[in-house]
PDB file of C-alpha atoms in Angstrom:
ATOM      1  CA  MET A 177     -33.959  -0.387  29.435  1.00 56.00           C
ATOM      2  CA  THR A 178     -31.839   2.417  27.983  1.00 65.00           C
ATOM      3  CA  HIS A 179     -28.088   2.064  27.901  1.00 66.00           C
ATOM      4  CA  PRO A 180     -25.743   4.883  28.934  1.00 67.00           C
ATOM      5  CA  GLN A 181     -24.643   7.153  26.095  1.00 77.00           C
ATOM      6  CA  SER A 182     -21.159   8.412  26.914  1.00 85.00           C
ATOM      7  CA  LYS A 183     -18.148   6.323  27.844  1.00 87.00           C
ATOM      8  CA  VAL A 184     -18.066   7.964  31.293  1.00 89.00           C
ATOM      9  CA  GLU A 185     -21.667   6.860  31.872  1.00 90.00           C
ATOM     10  CA  VAL A 186     -20.813   3.328  30.677  1.00 90.00           C
ATOM     11  CA  PHE A 187     -17.870   3.178  33.105  1.00 90.00           C
ATOM     12  CA  ALA A 188     -20.102   4.300  35.985  1.00 91.00           C
ATOM     13  CA  ALA A 189     -22.784   1.739  35.068  1.00 92.00           C
ATOM     14  CA  ILE A 190     -20.182  -1.040  34.825  1.00 92.00           C
ATOM     15  CA  ARG A 191     -18.835  -0.221  38.287  1.00 92.00           C
ATOM     16  CA  ARG A 192     -22.379  -0.064  39.665  1.00 93.00           C
ATOM     17  CA  ASP A 193     -23.311  -3.468  38.168  1.00 93.00           C
ATOM     18  CA  SER A 194     -20.044  -4.993  39.379  1.00 93.00           C
ATOM     19  CA  ARG A 195     -20.838  -3.889  42.955  1.00 93.00           C
ATOM     20  CA  ALA A 196     -24.308  -5.426  42.471  1.00 94.00           C
ATOM     21  CA  GLY A 197     -22.667  -8.803  41.810  1.00 93.00           C
ATOM     22  CA  LEU A 198     -22.787  -9.207  38.020  1.00 92.00           C
ATOM     23  CA  SER A 199     -19.827 -11.000  36.415  1.00 92.00           C
ATOM     24  CA  GLY A 200     -17.537  -9.313  33.912  1.00 92.00           C
ATOM     25  CA  ARG A 201     -18.976 -11.427  31.093  1.00 93.00           C
ATOM     26  CA  GLN A 202     -22.574 -10.475  32.009  1.00 94.00           C
ATOM     27  CA  ILE A 203     -21.643  -6.794  32.164  1.00 93.00           C
ATOM     28  CA  ALA A 204     -19.881  -6.989  28.788  1.00 93.00           C
ATOM     29  CA  ILE A 205     -22.964  -8.557  27.206  1.00 93.00           C
ATOM     30  CA  LYS A 206     -25.339  -6.118  28.885  1.00 92.00           C
ATOM     31  CA  TYR A 207     -23.507  -2.983  27.683  1.00 91.00           C
ATOM     32  CA  ARG A 208     -22.170  -4.510  24.439  1.00 91.00           C
ATOM     33  CA  VAL A 209     -18.544  -3.776  25.249  1.00 92.00           C
ATOM     34  CA  SER A 210     -15.468  -5.969  25.374  1.00 92.00           C
ATOM     35  CA  ARG A 211     -14.280  -7.586  28.593  1.00 93.00           C
ATOM     36  CA  ASN A 212     -11.168  -5.412  28.310  1.00 92.00           C
ATOM     37  CA  THR A 213     -13.422  -2.350  28.579  1.00 91.00           C
ATOM     38  CA  VAL A 214     -15.104  -3.870  31.669  1.00 93.00           C
ATOM     39  CA  ALA A 215     -11.683  -4.533  33.238  1.00 93.00           C
ATOM     40  CA  GLU A 216     -10.549  -0.991  32.414  1.00 92.00           C
ATOM     41  CA  ALA A 217     -13.726   0.466  33.982  1.00 92.00           C
ATOM     42  CA  LEU A 218     -13.120  -1.512  37.156  1.00 92.00           C
ATOM     43  CA  ARG A 219      -9.451  -0.483  37.240  1.00 92.00           C
ATOM     44  CA  GLN A 220      -9.975   3.267  36.873  1.00 89.00           C
ATOM     45  CA  PRO A 221     -12.970   5.567  37.311  1.00 84.00           C
ATOM     46  CA  TRP A 222     -12.449   7.621  34.137  1.00 86.00           C
ATOM     47  CA  PRO A 223     -11.829   6.350  30.603  1.00 87.00           C
ATOM     48  CA  GLU A 224      -8.582   7.253  28.886  1.00 85.00           C
ATOM     49  CA  PRO A 225      -8.986  10.353  26.692  1.00 84.00           C
ATOM     50  CA  LYS A 226      -9.187   9.669  22.958  1.00 81.00           C
ATOM     51  CA  LYS A 227      -5.899   9.863  21.116  1.00 83.00           C
ATOM     52  CA  LYS A 228      -5.627  12.853  18.815  1.00 83.00           C
ATOM     53  CA  MET A 229      -5.105  12.045  15.161  1.00 81.00           C
ATOM     54  CA  ALA A 230      -1.912  13.325  13.602  1.00 81.00           C
ATOM     55  CA  PRO A 231      -2.581  16.022  10.995  1.00 77.00           C
ATOM     56  CA  ARG A 232      -2.597  14.668   7.441  1.00 76.00           C
ATOM     57  CA  ALA A 233      -0.090  15.889   4.959  1.00 78.00           C
ATOM     58  CA  SER A 234      -1.605  17.828   2.080  1.00 74.00           C
ATOM     59  CA  ARG A 235      -0.462  17.834  -1.509  1.00 74.00           C
ATOM     60  CA  LEU A 236      -0.455  21.610  -1.324  1.00 74.00           C
ATOM     61  CA  ASP A 237       1.910  21.802   1.685  1.00 78.00           C
ATOM     62  CA  GLU A 238       4.856  22.883  -0.452  1.00 81.00           C
ATOM     63  CA  PHE A 239       2.751  25.673  -1.995  1.00 77.00           C
ATOM     64  CA  LYS A 240       1.161  26.944   1.226  1.00 80.00           C
ATOM     65  CA  PRO A 241       3.821  29.604   1.921  1.00 83.00           C
ATOM     66  CA  LEU A 242       3.346  31.019  -1.598  1.00 79.00           C
ATOM     67  CA  ILE A 243      -0.459  30.956  -1.321  1.00 76.00           C
ATOM     68  CA  ASP A 244      -0.322  32.532   2.150  1.00 79.00           C
ATOM     69  CA  GLU A 245       1.980  35.249   0.839  1.00 80.00           C
ATOM     70  CA  MET A 246      -0.413  36.039  -2.021  1.00 74.00           C
ATOM     71  CA  LEU A 247      -3.433  36.173   0.275  1.00 73.00           C
ATOM     72  CA  ARG A 248      -1.631  38.307   2.870  1.00 77.00           C
ATOM     73  CA  ALA A 249      -0.479  40.726   0.174  1.00 74.00           C
ATOM     74  CA  ASP A 250      -4.098  41.117  -0.908  1.00 69.00           C
ATOM     75  CA  LEU A 251      -5.325  41.598   2.662  1.00 72.00           C
ATOM     76  CA  ASP A 252      -2.493  43.971   3.548  1.00 70.00           C
ATOM     77  CA  ALA A 253      -3.061  46.188   0.512  1.00 67.00           C
ATOM     78  CA  PRO A 254      -4.891  49.422   1.275  1.00 67.00           C
ATOM     79  CA  ARG A 255      -8.624  49.107   0.705  1.00 64.00           C
ATOM     80  CA  LYS A 256      -8.626  51.703  -2.068  1.00 59.00           C
ATOM     81  CA  GLN A 257      -5.782  49.950  -3.870  1.00 60.00           C
ATOM     82  CA  ARG A 258      -7.651  46.646  -3.810  1.00 56.00           C
ATOM     83  CA  HIS A 259     -10.640  48.205  -5.527  1.00 52.00           C
ATOM     84  CA  THR A 260      -8.673  50.173  -8.113  1.00 54.00           C
ATOM     85  CA  THR A 261      -6.649  47.211  -9.365  1.00 54.00           C
ATOM     86  CA  GLY A 262      -9.729  45.842 -11.059  1.00 58.00           C
ATOM     87  CA  LEU A 263      -9.066  42.405  -9.627  1.00 59.00           C
ATOM     88  CA  PRO A 264     -11.727  40.784  -7.477  1.00 65.00           C
ATOM     89  CA  ARG A 265     -10.844  39.466  -4.047  1.00 68.00           C
ATOM     90  CA  LEU A 266     -10.216  35.755  -4.303  1.00 71.00           C
ATOM     91  CA  THR A 267     -10.963  33.025  -1.836  1.00 78.00           C
ATOM     92  CA  CYS A 268      -8.784  29.948  -1.344  1.00 79.00           C
ATOM     93  CA  HIS A 269     -11.486  27.894  -3.031  1.00 81.00           C
ATOM     94  CA  GLN A 270     -11.429  30.127  -6.123  1.00 80.00           C
ATOM     95  CA  LEU A 271      -7.633  29.815  -6.245  1.00 80.00           C
ATOM     96  CA  ARG A 272      -8.037  26.029  -6.127  1.00 82.00           C
ATOM     97  CA  HIS A 273     -10.442  26.126  -9.099  1.00 81.00           C
ATOM     98  CA  THR A 274      -8.020  28.356 -11.000  1.00 82.00           C
ATOM     99  CA  CYS A 275      -5.023  26.133 -10.259  1.00 83.00           C
ATOM    100  CA  LEU A 276      -6.793  22.960 -11.393  1.00 84.00           C
ATOM    101  CA  THR A 277      -8.088  24.650 -14.546  1.00 83.00           C
ATOM    102  CA  CYS A 278      -4.569  25.868 -15.402  1.00 82.00           C
ATOM    103  CA  LEU A 279      -3.186  22.349 -14.914  1.00 83.00           C
ATOM    104  CA  ARG A 280      -5.789  20.915 -17.297  1.00 82.00           C
ATOM    105  CA  GLU A 281      -5.238  23.648 -19.885  1.00 80.00           C
ATOM    106  CA  ALA A 282      -1.474  23.027 -19.678  1.00 82.00           C
ATOM    107  CA  GLY A 283      -2.114  19.498 -20.934  1.00 81.00           C
ATOM    108  CA  MET A 284      -2.325  17.480 -17.735  1.00 84.00           C
ATOM    109  CA  ALA A 285      -4.598  14.449 -18.137  1.00 84.00           C
ATOM    110  CA  LEU A 286      -7.997  14.749 -16.501  1.00 84.00           C
ATOM    111  CA  GLU A 287      -7.223  11.693 -14.327  1.00 86.00           C
ATOM    112  CA  ALA A 288      -4.018  13.362 -13.100  1.00 86.00           C
ATOM    113  CA  VAL A 289      -5.941  16.537 -12.250  1.00 85.00           C
ATOM    114  CA  GLN A 290      -8.457  14.335 -10.401  1.00 86.00           C
ATOM    115  CA  ALA A 291      -5.652  12.766  -8.364  1.00 87.00           C
ATOM    116  CA  GLN A 292      -4.117  16.186  -7.655  1.00 85.00           C
ATOM    117  CA  ALA A 293      -7.469  17.520  -6.441  1.00 85.00           C
ATOM    118  CA  GLY A 294      -8.148  14.433  -4.350  1.00 87.00           C
ATOM    119  CA  HIS A 295     -11.538  13.822  -5.948  1.00 87.00           C
ATOM    120  CA  ARG A 296     -13.069  10.344  -5.815  1.00 88.00           C
ATOM    121  CA  SER A 297     -15.180  10.894  -8.914  1.00 86.00           C
ATOM    122  CA  ILE A 298     -14.006  12.107 -12.301  1.00 84.00           C
ATOM    123  CA  GLU A 299     -17.359  13.906 -12.587  1.00 84.00           C
ATOM    124  CA  SER A 300     -16.413  16.097  -9.612  1.00 83.00           C
ATOM    125  CA  THR A 301     -13.245  17.092 -11.420  1.00 83.00           C
ATOM    126  CA  ARG A 302     -15.125  17.865 -14.650  1.00 80.00           C
ATOM    127  CA  ILE A 303     -17.502  20.150 -12.783  1.00 79.00           C
ATOM    128  CA  TYR A 304     -14.637  21.712 -10.844  1.00 73.00           C
ATOM    129  CA  ILE A 305     -12.519  22.897 -13.761  1.00 77.00           C
ATOM    130  CA  HIS A 306     -13.601  25.743 -16.010  1.00 72.00           C
ATOM    131  CA  LEU A 307     -12.070  25.476 -19.434  1.00 70.00           C
ATOM    132  CA  ALA A 308     -11.617  28.476 -21.687  1.00 66.00           C
ATOM    133  CA  ASN A 309     -13.330  28.370 -25.097  1.00 70.00           C
ATOM    134  CA  ALA A 310     -10.024  29.019 -26.893  1.00 73.00           C
ATOM    135  CA  TRP A 311      -8.465  25.980 -25.228  1.00 72.00           C
ATOM    136  CA  LEU A 312     -11.455  23.794 -26.127  1.00 72.00           C
ATOM    137  CA  THR A 313     -11.280  24.990 -29.747  1.00 78.00           C
ATOM    138  CA  GLU A 314      -7.547  24.249 -29.883  1.00 80.00           C
ATOM    139  CA  GLN A 315      -8.122  20.734 -28.492  1.00 79.00           C
ATOM    140  CA  TYR A 316     -10.850  20.113 -31.057  1.00 77.00           C
ATOM    141  CA  LEU A 317      -8.634  21.262 -33.933  1.00 82.00           C
ATOM    142  CA  GLN A 318      -5.764  19.051 -32.762  1.00 85.00           C
ATOM    143  CA  ALA A 319      -8.062  16.029 -32.551  1.00 83.00           C
ATOM    144  CA  SER A 320      -9.639  16.668 -35.951  1.00 84.00           C
ATOM    145  CA  THR A 321      -6.205  17.138 -37.543  1.00 87.00           C
ATOM    146  CA  ALA A 322      -5.062  13.801 -36.069  1.00 85.00           C
ATOM    147  CA  ILE A 323      -8.217  12.085 -37.349  1.00 86.00           C
ATOM    148  CA  ASP A 324      -7.786  13.577 -40.833  1.00 85.00           C
ATOM    149  CA  ALA A 325      -4.123  12.441 -40.891  1.00 85.00           C
ATOM    150  CA  ASP A 326      -5.200   8.894 -39.939  1.00 82.00           C
ATOM    151  CA  ARG A 327      -7.807   8.826 -42.720  1.00 82.00           C
ATOM    152  CA  ALA A 328      -5.331  10.146 -45.303  1.00 81.00           C
ATOM    153  CA  GLY A 329      -2.826   7.455 -44.320  1.00 74.00           C
ATOM    154  CA  VAL A 330      -5.357   4.603 -44.621  1.00 62.00           C
TER     155      VAL A 330
END
């Protein structure tokens, strides 16, 4: 025996079985729903529509007007001007990569960049950011200088 798929079909089947003489408990067991659902189906022919989820707040909400302005300026520029500037057209995703890379290069901890990006895994953040060779060299030199200073002090 196949069970109805949609909630409307379940409501119709519950009403049909109720008219056939099945108890509310038997109907609930048969269709694997709560007795409240059975009572609701007997009270009204159509299920209540699902509640819409409230939109989530984004960490970038405060920057959206600025980002929108930049993107609109690029789209509103004459086609010839866009090509002669030498700058490629950027997508929102590319801007996100750029922003996170700039944060990391400015000295923000990788874990903080991960939290800002909303990544669950630190590996996602490592793949996401693209560090410049000059920045990596500078970080290496700072670390080696600190290590040498520790050794000289010991």
